[in-house]
Amino acid sequence: MSVFFWILLIVACSAVHIEGCSHGVHRSAEIIVYADRYRYHKNYHELELVRGFIEGLENATNHQVMLHLYDYNFKDLQEHFRSHPGRVSFIPQEKFIVEFINSMTWRPQPGRSHILILIVGGLDPFLFTKPKIHKLQRAGVEIFVIGSKIFRDYKLYDIVSYPPKTHLYDLLDYPSPDRALSALAQSVCRSIEVKERRAKKALLSQVRLVDGGDRCRGRVELLYNNTWGTLSDEDWDRQGADVICRQLGCGPSLEAMKGDAFGPVSGNILEKVDCTGDEHDVSECLLGAWTEPDSTRPQHSAGVSCLSSGAGNVRLVNGSGSCDGIVEVSLNNTWSRFCLWKFDIREASVVCRQMGCGPLVKIQENFGEAGLGQKTVEKTYCSGAESQISECSLSVWSSQPCLHNIHAGIVCSTAAISKVTLTDGSSTCSGKVKVFQDNKWNLVPAFEWHVEEEAVLCKQLGCGLAIERARVKEMSIRKEKDPHTDVRSIYCSGHEASLSACSSVLSKGHKCESGEAEVLCSQSGISKVRLVGGDSACSGRVEVFYNQAWGTVCDDTWDLSNAHVVCRQVGCGPAKRAPREAYFGPGSGSIWLEKLFCNGTETLIAQCGGVVSKNSLCAHSQDAGVICTGEHGVTIIKCPDM
């Protein structure tokens, strides 16, 4: 059975009103609901609430949802569905949750979103086999969890996708179950729309602040579908303000202003932007409708005031050396500290990397007031792959300011990962990953190990490209004991020369519940590159020769740095543009390069990190192209005068 998008419902909920996805954005996803908590043949009320939620999700996402019900009396259930017709039908499911998840097989469908939502109620998270969950995540499935008292069990943090704040929901944090499920549905919308980020950016391409006196203060105006208009203040908040400030290259927001603070509405109106606060572009938020002014419903403009500059240098103070101490960042030319409660291992590991230290060892509590004139960074969000803290999302506000003034301190190792190797593989370019840290070899957990780390490792070992096998097969429940290691996580962007240049986290005796990280590198790299379908020899669709055949390049990570290397390799000087979305027409055959990580200085694509996929998540509608300057390398020989 192929499963593309699973939603597991295991709680009762009231009728759900969902204000979901963005207006004017096409989405593509397949949704399956697996429900198994209740004996639905005796609890028809709960069943109808589940059906109501599914219908709301269908309306919000424009997708058909398939319901899998676990029960032992399907005859009565079928009779209930016949007597209470609706759009939502069900598929009898005899497999309980663990067996169901482990029996899932999945092959990726290009251009579609794939999400698994677990709505749990008191079930031991160990029931969900982590190796299978990890494989689902690696294959492109985004995982959510909702339930009661779930934040007391931190093991669920290892199941949901990152970041937990948008993937882990506790019903007790909401006034009613329908509010919790509505928030969950909005996160589903955000996930689906990630696939459409370029279309959304084309729709909402620019933002500016006007009538505020400088570029970091004023009324919010947006270029939507090539027309400038104003953002309504109806749902305006600090999360959206932080995103606007970040996009404009300012510091974090100081205030989100309502009521025409910088003048009235001008032109058309964007009714809302719904942001988490971590986005880097307002087009990544959920977008409301773009409407003409309505005299019968007066609307007011949104305004924002930002710090004039963002994060600068970082330092560690009051420590015993250069790699430990209280974390401070230069923010608007003032040193600021980080609130401990919104500063986790990913953020801390980025600081260790920026300081030139080794892996993160631990985060420490530091009590006390910030210095005179200092602002506390209340919230920080990093993926872990950033090279410095200024690339992360920072906020200087919180609905609950830093509790007890406890600021973050860190201890970093002074020794980086010095060596890497692969064991138990069929060659020197495949096997289980081991890294040498603190004078011993350590396994690397499969949890949080991704293709970006694999691309770096394959390049470091002098092998070819990393090979991604984006397919999930049926698995049996693990019986053997989990191995232990002192290395918890490694976070790479894919551009690093070695794992030692990535951020990493140590944790003595860490249990590898998701299994051990394994890598399969190609024995050969990209040998040739050509441009096809362009107006000249220096423009066209990028095709690479790999595995004795020509194939295309996915535009998923395609940028000007990659294009520079291609143009250089074909002798056409630097790149002018890096077109995406089959600008020069779709290719045929294999899509060899799923991801490419060039820094722009390489001479050949073979010197970059990259990922080839046997089951590509890309379609030929995403083929990458280049437009080079056309400055071929020419040697000029000056002849002597005759």
XYZ file of C-alpha atoms in Angstrom:
642
model
C 0.000 0.000 0.000
C 1.448 3.376 -1.009
C 0.805 6.176 1.457
C 1.587 9.760 0.490
C 0.207 11.937 3.269
C -0.935 10.494 6.573
C -2.901 12.189 9.312
C -3.418 10.092 12.434
C -6.308 11.297 14.577
C -6.586 9.856 18.072
C -8.487 12.505 20.065
C -12.024 13.721 20.284
C -12.513 17.257 19.045
C -15.308 19.730 18.643
C -16.400 21.142 15.301
C -13.470 22.822 13.634
C -13.506 26.109 11.762
C -10.302 26.336 9.761
C -8.951 29.579 8.382
C -6.290 27.889 6.390
C -4.080 28.335 3.389
C -3.115 31.453 1.477
C -5.421 33.030 -1.075
C -4.449 32.754 -4.715
C -1.920 29.930 -4.247
C -2.202 26.538 -5.956
C -1.280 23.550 -3.776
C -0.784 19.847 -4.381
C -0.894 17.158 -1.695
C -2.455 13.781 -1.011
C -3.924 13.255 2.452
C -4.708 10.048 4.319
C -6.170 10.069 7.833
C -5.547 7.134 10.140
C -7.760 7.174 13.264
C -7.590 4.548 15.978
C -8.217 5.873 19.466
C -11.951 5.390 19.837
C -14.266 2.459 19.409
C -16.090 4.503 16.835
C -18.937 2.008 16.473
C -19.922 3.050 20.025
C -18.782 6.690 19.900
C -20.401 8.140 16.805
C -20.112 11.658 18.242
C -16.328 11.441 18.206
C -16.445 9.953 14.720
C -18.500 12.885 13.427
C -16.018 15.327 14.977
C -13.214 13.577 13.124
C -15.194 13.763 9.885
C -15.862 17.462 10.536
C -12.172 18.129 10.967
C -11.368 16.323 7.727
C -13.986 18.296 5.820
C -12.559 21.512 7.225
C -9.088 20.475 6.142
C -10.367 19.617 2.673
C -11.951 23.054 2.382
C -8.788 24.770 3.590
C -6.345 22.883 1.389
C -8.456 22.010 -1.660
C -7.416 18.370 -1.364
C -9.287 15.128 -0.984
C -8.662 13.382 2.326
C -8.854 9.619 2.749
C -9.813 8.311 6.195
C -8.395 5.057 7.592
C -10.318 3.850 10.656
C -9.040 1.255 13.078
C -11.844 -0.645 14.821
C -13.092 -4.194 15.333
C -16.755 -3.654 14.383
C -16.705 -2.335 10.841
C -20.229 -3.558 10.124
C -21.795 -0.991 12.471
C -19.430 1.709 11.192
C -20.450 1.048 7.622
C -24.104 1.265 8.599
C -23.448 4.614 10.321
C -21.725 6.016 7.231
C -24.647 4.883 5.062
C -27.201 6.519 7.361
C -25.093 9.696 7.773
C -23.807 10.448 4.273
C -21.151 13.067 3.716
C -18.095 13.787 1.655
C -15.826 11.813 3.989
C -15.844 8.044 3.640
C -13.521 5.590 5.361
C -11.271 2.614 4.684
C -11.380 -0.198 7.283
C -7.939 -0.580 8.807
C -7.175 -3.712 10.775
C -3.587 -2.725 11.582
C -2.892 -0.921 14.826
C -0.735 2.194 14.697
C 2.711 0.575 15.092
C 2.005 -2.144 12.572
C 0.410 0.399 10.246
C 3.400 2.758 10.321
C 5.930 -0.021 9.908
C 3.981 -1.485 6.988
C 3.895 1.801 5.084
C 5.632 1.800 1.724
C 6.130 5.048 -0.100
C 7.623 6.276 -3.306
C 7.873 10.043 -3.679
C 5.637 11.902 -6.103
C 7.346 14.993 -7.577
C 5.863 18.370 -6.692
C 3.585 17.104 -3.924
C 3.610 17.608 -0.169
C 3.655 14.624 2.165
C 2.752 14.995 5.835
C 2.124 12.661 8.756
C 0.170 14.023 11.714
C -0.088 12.009 14.915
C -2.791 13.115 17.332
C -1.901 11.105 20.397
C -3.524 10.562 23.773
C -1.343 8.903 26.369
C 0.415 6.471 24.042
C 4.051 5.724 24.739
C 6.036 7.436 21.962
C 8.305 4.405 21.884
C 5.423 2.641 20.173
C 6.380 4.616 17.092
C 9.502 2.971 15.798
C 12.001 5.738 15.299
C 13.979 4.121 12.481
C 10.829 4.051 10.327
C 9.832 7.567 11.386
C 13.308 8.760 10.420
C 13.055 7.102 7.003
C 9.704 8.782 6.413
C 11.255 12.150 7.237
C 14.215 11.482 4.952
C 11.793 10.595 2.168
C 10.103 13.997 2.413
C 7.308 13.327 4.916
C 6.731 16.143 7.401
C 5.563 14.912 10.805
C 3.229 16.660 13.283
C 1.987 15.569 16.724
C -1.000 16.826 18.720
C -2.368 15.489 22.017
C -2.750 16.083 25.737
C 0.184 16.642 28.115
C 2.582 15.774 25.328
C 5.162 18.397 26.246
C 5.925 16.435 29.389
C 7.399 13.725 27.193
C 10.411 15.155 25.408
C 10.816 11.954 23.386
C 8.148 13.312 21.059
C 10.607 16.040 20.072
C 12.553 13.277 18.320
C 9.511 12.302 16.255
C 8.184 15.602 14.934
C 9.814 17.607 12.181
C 11.750 20.752 13.066
C 10.975 23.186 14.597
C 8.817 21.608 17.338
C 6.897 24.827 18.003
C 5.128 24.491 14.639
C 4.881 20.693 14.645
C 4.042 19.777 18.254
C 0.697 20.845 19.740
C -0.679 20.330 23.250
C -4.465 20.490 23.540
C -4.118 21.892 27.068
C -2.515 25.035 25.634
C -5.726 25.963 23.793
C -9.166 27.014 25.097
C -10.845 24.305 23.029
C -9.867 21.348 20.836
C -11.161 23.098 17.721
C -8.713 25.990 18.301
C -5.854 23.520 18.621
C -6.881 21.672 15.478
C -7.296 24.950 13.625
C -3.710 25.861 14.549
C -2.628 22.411 13.404
C -4.418 22.884 10.080
C -2.646 26.203 9.534
C 0.701 24.487 10.042
C -0.340 21.873 7.489
C -1.043 24.744 5.101
C 2.406 26.233 5.738
C 4.012 22.902 5.008
C 2.112 22.423 1.763
C 2.941 25.946 0.627
C 6.683 25.405 1.027
C 6.460 23.655 -2.341
C 4.913 26.817 -3.755
C 7.343 29.337 -2.247
C 8.531 30.556 -5.646
C 4.992 31.077 -6.909
C 4.190 32.978 -3.705
C 7.325 35.103 -4.071
C 6.327 35.937 -7.638
C 2.897 36.920 -6.304
C 4.193 39.016 -3.380
C 7.583 40.123 -4.652
C 8.550 43.197 -2.620
C 7.875 45.031 0.634
C 8.716 48.553 1.776
C 8.133 50.899 4.696
C 6.949 54.417 3.861
C 6.321 57.738 5.669
C 8.335 56.690 8.709
C 11.465 58.746 8.185
C 13.848 55.876 7.366
C 13.873 52.468 5.698
C 13.312 50.581 8.972
C 10.187 52.387 10.116
C 6.865 53.171 8.470
C 3.639 51.951 6.923
C 3.863 48.460 5.379
C 3.351 48.435 1.622
C 3.615 45.364 -0.575
C 4.046 44.716 -4.288
C 1.368 42.099 -4.941
C 0.875 40.859 -8.489
C 2.879 43.874 -9.746
C 0.672 46.394 -7.915
C 1.635 48.307 -4.769
C -0.844 48.239 -1.917
C -1.138 48.378 1.865
C -1.186 45.715 4.576
C -4.293 45.758 6.758
C -3.761 45.985 10.511
C -6.623 43.589 11.255
C -4.427 40.602 12.229
C -1.129 42.486 12.469
C 1.268 41.284 15.193
C 4.931 41.155 16.205
C 5.552 37.858 14.392
C 4.738 39.510 11.081
C 6.649 42.635 12.072
C 9.803 40.596 12.744
C 9.589 39.012 9.287
C 9.146 42.390 7.543
C 12.141 43.818 9.442
C 14.273 40.781 8.617
C 13.381 40.912 4.924
C 14.394 44.588 4.743
C 17.783 43.916 6.348
C 16.875 45.763 9.542
C 17.158 44.499 13.095
C 14.297 42.826 14.989
C 11.000 44.667 15.383
C 10.460 47.104 18.230
C 6.743 47.612 17.696
C 3.914 46.445 15.439
C 1.657 49.472 15.013
C -2.020 49.560 14.118
C -4.542 52.278 13.303
C -2.844 54.207 10.488
C 0.162 55.121 12.636
C 2.068 56.161 9.492
C -0.850 57.272 7.366
C -4.015 55.735 5.926
C -4.445 52.864 3.523
C -3.220 53.556 0.013
C -4.339 51.460 -2.956
C -5.400 47.825 -2.685
C -5.283 45.981 0.627
C -3.707 42.677 1.672
C -6.075 41.562 4.403
C -3.516 39.678 6.483
C -0.150 37.985 6.748
C -0.030 35.107 9.237
C 3.591 34.432 10.176
C 5.341 32.252 12.749
C 8.032 34.941 13.088
C 10.838 32.726 11.797
C 10.321 33.300 8.070
C 12.910 35.278 6.103
C 10.425 36.671 3.565
C 6.827 37.770 4.092
C 5.764 35.735 1.040
C 6.535 32.608 3.110
C 3.713 33.484 5.536
C 0.051 32.578 5.051
C -1.442 35.354 2.927
C -4.912 36.813 3.084
C -6.982 38.074 0.179
C -5.847 40.999 -1.987
C -8.867 43.312 -2.200
C -9.882 46.747 -3.381
C -10.764 49.376 -0.741
C -14.274 48.920 0.648
C -15.957 52.125 1.856
C -18.558 50.103 3.763
C -15.841 48.459 5.860
C -13.187 50.962 6.921
C -9.716 49.421 7.090
C -6.529 50.722 8.652
C -2.906 50.306 7.707
C -0.247 48.312 9.554
C 3.039 49.905 10.570
C 6.286 48.723 12.054
C 9.350 50.090 13.800
C 12.538 48.012 13.549
C 15.994 48.295 14.998
C 18.194 49.937 12.378
C 20.667 47.051 12.203
C 20.609 43.310 12.796
C 22.900 40.932 14.600
C 26.631 41.525 14.329
C 29.481 39.814 16.114
C 29.033 37.291 18.893
C 31.152 36.742 21.990
C 31.350 34.569 25.119
C 31.893 36.410 28.398
C 32.597 35.473 32.034
C 33.893 32.051 31.016
C 37.122 30.220 31.682
C 38.351 30.429 28.101
C 37.505 31.441 24.561
C 35.043 28.562 24.059
C 32.733 28.930 27.065
C 30.759 31.679 28.747
C 27.559 33.725 28.550
C 26.499 34.299 24.950
C 26.274 37.924 23.822
C 25.532 39.324 20.370
C 26.036 42.820 19.007
C 22.545 44.113 18.227
C 22.138 47.688 17.024
C 25.697 48.334 18.293
C 24.798 47.148 21.794
C 25.766 43.820 23.342
C 22.694 41.733 24.145
C 22.200 38.379 25.878
C 19.955 35.470 24.909
C 17.037 34.297 27.022
C 17.711 30.660 27.930
C 14.154 29.438 27.357
C 14.176 30.061 23.592
C 17.813 29.114 22.989
C 18.438 25.447 22.249
C 21.185 23.168 20.971
C 20.906 24.247 17.331
C 21.365 27.891 18.230
C 24.183 27.070 20.642
C 25.995 24.879 18.108
C 25.929 27.754 15.588
C 27.594 30.017 18.163
C 30.298 27.388 18.775
C 30.910 27.226 15.036
C 31.029 31.013 14.666
C 33.530 31.243 17.541
C 35.838 28.773 15.792
C 35.394 26.189 18.536
C 34.526 22.499 18.334
C 31.132 20.868 18.958
C 28.683 22.089 21.579
C 29.143 20.294 24.909
C 26.329 21.844 26.948
C 24.096 24.871 27.562
C 24.300 26.539 30.974
C 21.938 28.704 33.031
C 23.112 32.178 34.012
C 21.010 34.154 36.455
C 20.949 37.924 36.638
C 19.829 41.125 34.995
C 21.169 42.176 31.622
C 23.566 45.095 31.634
C 22.471 48.709 31.569
C 20.899 49.539 28.201
C 21.071 45.924 27.029
C 18.146 44.290 25.283
C 17.526 40.595 25.826
C 17.114 38.478 22.713
C 13.903 36.776 23.789
C 13.585 34.244 20.948
C 16.104 32.713 18.573
C 15.562 30.236 15.770
C 18.366 28.498 13.860
C 18.275 25.387 11.716
C 21.773 24.525 12.935
C 23.326 24.765 9.462
C 24.009 28.515 9.631
C 27.626 29.668 9.767
C 26.843 32.560 12.123
C 24.050 33.706 14.412
C 23.193 36.688 12.184
C 21.735 34.202 9.660
C 19.202 33.019 12.271
C 15.888 34.598 13.251
C 16.138 36.840 16.331
C 13.340 38.567 18.268
C 13.628 41.029 21.149
C 10.066 40.523 22.363
C 7.994 37.722 23.865
C 4.487 37.393 25.246
C 6.259 36.180 28.401
C 9.557 38.071 28.811
C 12.611 36.104 29.905
C 11.562 34.251 33.042
C 13.762 35.002 36.080
C 16.253 36.737 33.763
C 18.026 33.454 33.059
C 20.384 33.928 30.120
C 22.094 31.347 27.976
C 25.656 30.278 28.451
C 27.439 27.576 26.518
C 30.426 25.294 26.734
C 32.013 24.284 23.433
C 34.689 21.672 22.910
C 38.101 23.034 21.977
C 38.673 20.054 19.670
C 36.837 19.683 16.367
C 35.904 16.421 14.631
C 39.303 15.466 13.228
C 38.676 12.335 11.132
C 35.789 10.514 9.477
C 35.394 7.026 8.054
C 32.749 4.626 6.732
C 32.506 1.078 8.062
C 30.650 -2.122 7.203
C 30.030 -0.991 3.635
C 30.681 -2.561 0.274
C 33.432 -0.018 -0.500
C 35.355 2.876 1.009
C 32.534 5.131 -0.223
C 29.643 3.452 1.592
C 28.786 2.307 5.084
C 28.043 3.497 8.604
C 29.410 6.904 9.542
C 32.038 7.190 12.267
C 33.758 10.381 13.409
C 36.863 10.793 15.558
C 36.138 13.076 18.504
C 37.805 13.284 21.928
C 40.369 10.611 21.023
C 37.880 7.918 20.044
C 35.664 6.837 17.162
C 31.955 7.561 17.562
C 28.872 6.505 15.645
C 26.555 9.233 14.329
C 22.796 8.840 15.020
C 20.518 8.627 11.992
C 18.212 11.099 13.731
C 18.793 14.559 12.189
C 21.236 13.141 9.619
C 20.278 14.506 6.205
C 21.479 14.697 2.611
C 23.358 17.937 3.328
C 25.626 16.113 5.778
C 26.013 13.232 3.316
C 27.043 15.589 0.500
C 29.765 17.090 2.706
C 31.008 13.693 3.876
C 31.203 12.224 0.362
C 33.163 15.273 -0.794
C 35.470 15.064 2.237
C 36.235 11.394 1.550
C 37.087 12.112 -2.089
C 34.146 10.057 -3.334
C 31.520 11.084 -5.845
C 28.108 12.517 -5.105
C 25.878 11.348 -2.255
C 23.158 8.968 -3.456
C 19.690 9.520 -2.012
C 17.309 6.576 -1.978
C 14.040 8.425 -1.378
C 11.877 5.371 -0.995
C 10.380 3.854 2.147
C 9.981 0.103 2.416
C 8.122 -2.024 4.906
C 10.096 -2.519 8.126
C 9.976 -4.894 11.046
C 10.139 -3.639 14.617
C 13.710 -3.390 15.895
C 14.559 -6.046 18.468
C 18.259 -5.355 19.024
C 19.575 -2.875 21.589
C 20.224 0.672 20.480
C 23.918 1.572 20.169
C 25.372 4.498 22.122
C 27.588 7.367 21.031
C 28.996 10.667 22.304
C 27.984 12.556 19.135
C 24.336 13.624 19.116
C 23.941 15.751 15.981
C 25.806 17.271 13.039
C 24.298 20.165 11.065
C 25.672 21.087 7.625
C 24.425 23.356 4.861
C 26.037 21.156 2.182
C 28.633 23.761 1.197
C 31.265 22.893 3.813
C 34.535 21.191 2.882
C 34.378 18.741 5.806
C 32.187 17.711 8.741
C 34.542 19.569 11.082
C 33.374 22.843 9.497
C 29.711 22.060 10.320
C 27.917 22.738 13.598
C 27.731 19.720 15.902
C 26.551 18.642 19.343
C 28.098 16.189 21.813
C 26.090 14.177 24.338
C 27.913 11.503 26.307
C 26.263 8.097 26.058
C 23.553 9.290 23.622
C 21.265 6.426 22.544
C 20.850 5.959 18.779
C 17.138 5.108 18.861
C 16.753 5.920 15.155
C 19.655 3.690 14.236
C 23.052 4.688 12.883
C 23.700 7.126 10.057
C 24.700 5.439 6.826
C 25.993 6.916 3.588
C 26.160 5.696 0.014
C 28.470 7.785 -2.152
C 28.858 7.354 -5.870
C 32.156 5.915 -7.041
C 32.228 8.514 -9.814
C 31.262 12.150 -10.156
C 29.918 14.418 -12.879
C 32.317 14.155 -15.806
C 30.746 16.521 -18.357
C 28.309 19.437 -18.500
C 26.398 20.901 -21.440
C 23.817 23.627 -22.089
C 20.771 22.743 -24.182
C 17.938 24.751 -25.716
C 19.394 28.219 -25.268
C 19.853 31.081 -27.709
C 23.628 30.615 -27.735
C 26.337 28.218 -26.635
C 26.427 30.078 -23.322
C 22.808 29.708 -22.236
C 20.393 26.850 -21.837
C 19.122 24.017 -19.713
C 21.915 22.473 -17.637
C 22.555 18.799 -18.392
C 25.223 16.636 -16.766
C 26.806 13.354 -17.808
C 26.585 10.774 -15.051
C 26.337 6.996 -15.021
C 26.991 6.911 -18.789
C 23.943 9.051 -19.613
C 22.897 12.697 -19.855
C 20.377 14.040 -17.373
C 19.095 17.333 -15.946
C 19.567 19.263 -12.682
C 16.748 19.938 -10.215
C 16.303 23.611 -9.304
C 15.627 22.877 -5.616
C 18.937 24.408 -4.435
C 19.796 26.078 -7.738
C 21.307 29.550 -7.363
C 23.848 31.932 -8.875
C 26.767 30.233 -7.088
C 25.950 26.943 -8.830
C 25.444 28.759 -12.131
C 28.864 30.446 -11.876
C 30.559 27.054 -11.694
C 28.597 25.688 -14.663
C 29.399 28.743 -16.785
C 33.053 28.516 -15.811
C 33.188 24.811 -16.693
C 31.724 25.353 -20.173
C 34.068 28.295 -20.795
C 31.458 31.030 -20.781
C 32.700 33.330 -18.026
C 30.592 34.168 -14.969
C 26.842 33.662 -14.809
C 24.352 36.478 -15.299
C 21.255 34.545 -14.249
C 20.278 31.166 -12.829
C 16.783 30.511 -14.276
C 14.584 27.864 -12.687
C 11.370 26.024 -13.499
C 12.415 24.726 -16.939
C 13.042 28.216 -18.318
C 14.644 26.626 -21.408
C 12.045 23.897 -21.666
C 11.758 20.581 -19.806
C 14.359 17.905 -20.431
C 13.831 14.165 -20.673
C 15.300 11.073 -19.120
C 16.885 11.139 -15.663
C 17.045 14.093 -13.291
C 20.511 13.315 -12.017
C 21.284 16.120 -9.616
C 18.660 16.436 -6.887
C 20.688 19.060 -5.007
C 23.909 20.925 -5.758
C 26.009 22.816 -3.212
C 28.614 25.007 -4.938
C 30.232 28.005 -3.276
C 30.784 29.672 -6.645
C 34.585 29.494 -6.627
C 34.954 25.931 -7.882
C 36.269 25.224 -11.387
C 34.145 22.121 -11.987
C 30.805 20.821 -10.725
C 32.663 17.684 -9.634
C 34.361 19.806 -6.938
C 30.992 20.756 -5.378
C 28.955 18.721 -2.962
C 25.792 17.254 -4.407
C 23.108 14.598 -4.247
C 21.924 12.236 -6.946
C 18.635 10.448 -6.458
C 17.361 7.111 -7.701
C 13.796 8.263 -7.066
C 13.799 11.997 -7.691
C 11.429 14.288 -5.831
C 11.800 16.704 -8.761
C 9.951 16.842 -12.051
C 11.304 18.086 -15.372
C 9.210 21.210 -14.837
C 11.927 22.083 -12.287
C 14.922 21.742 -14.614
C 17.645 24.305 -13.908
C 19.187 26.609 -16.513
C 21.909 29.256 -16.850
C 22.555 32.431 -18.775
C 26.277 33.147 -18.848
C 28.006 36.371 -19.805
C 29.508 34.563 -22.804
C 33.039 35.719 -22.067
C 34.922 32.678 -23.293
C 38.456 32.284 -22.057
C 40.630 33.599 -24.920
C 44.395 33.857 -25.031
C 45.474 36.988 -26.911
C 48.813 36.723 -28.698
C 50.392 39.981 -29.767
C 52.268 39.612 -33.031
C 55.534 41.501 -33.539
C 55.486 44.476 -35.852
C 56.328 43.574 -39.385
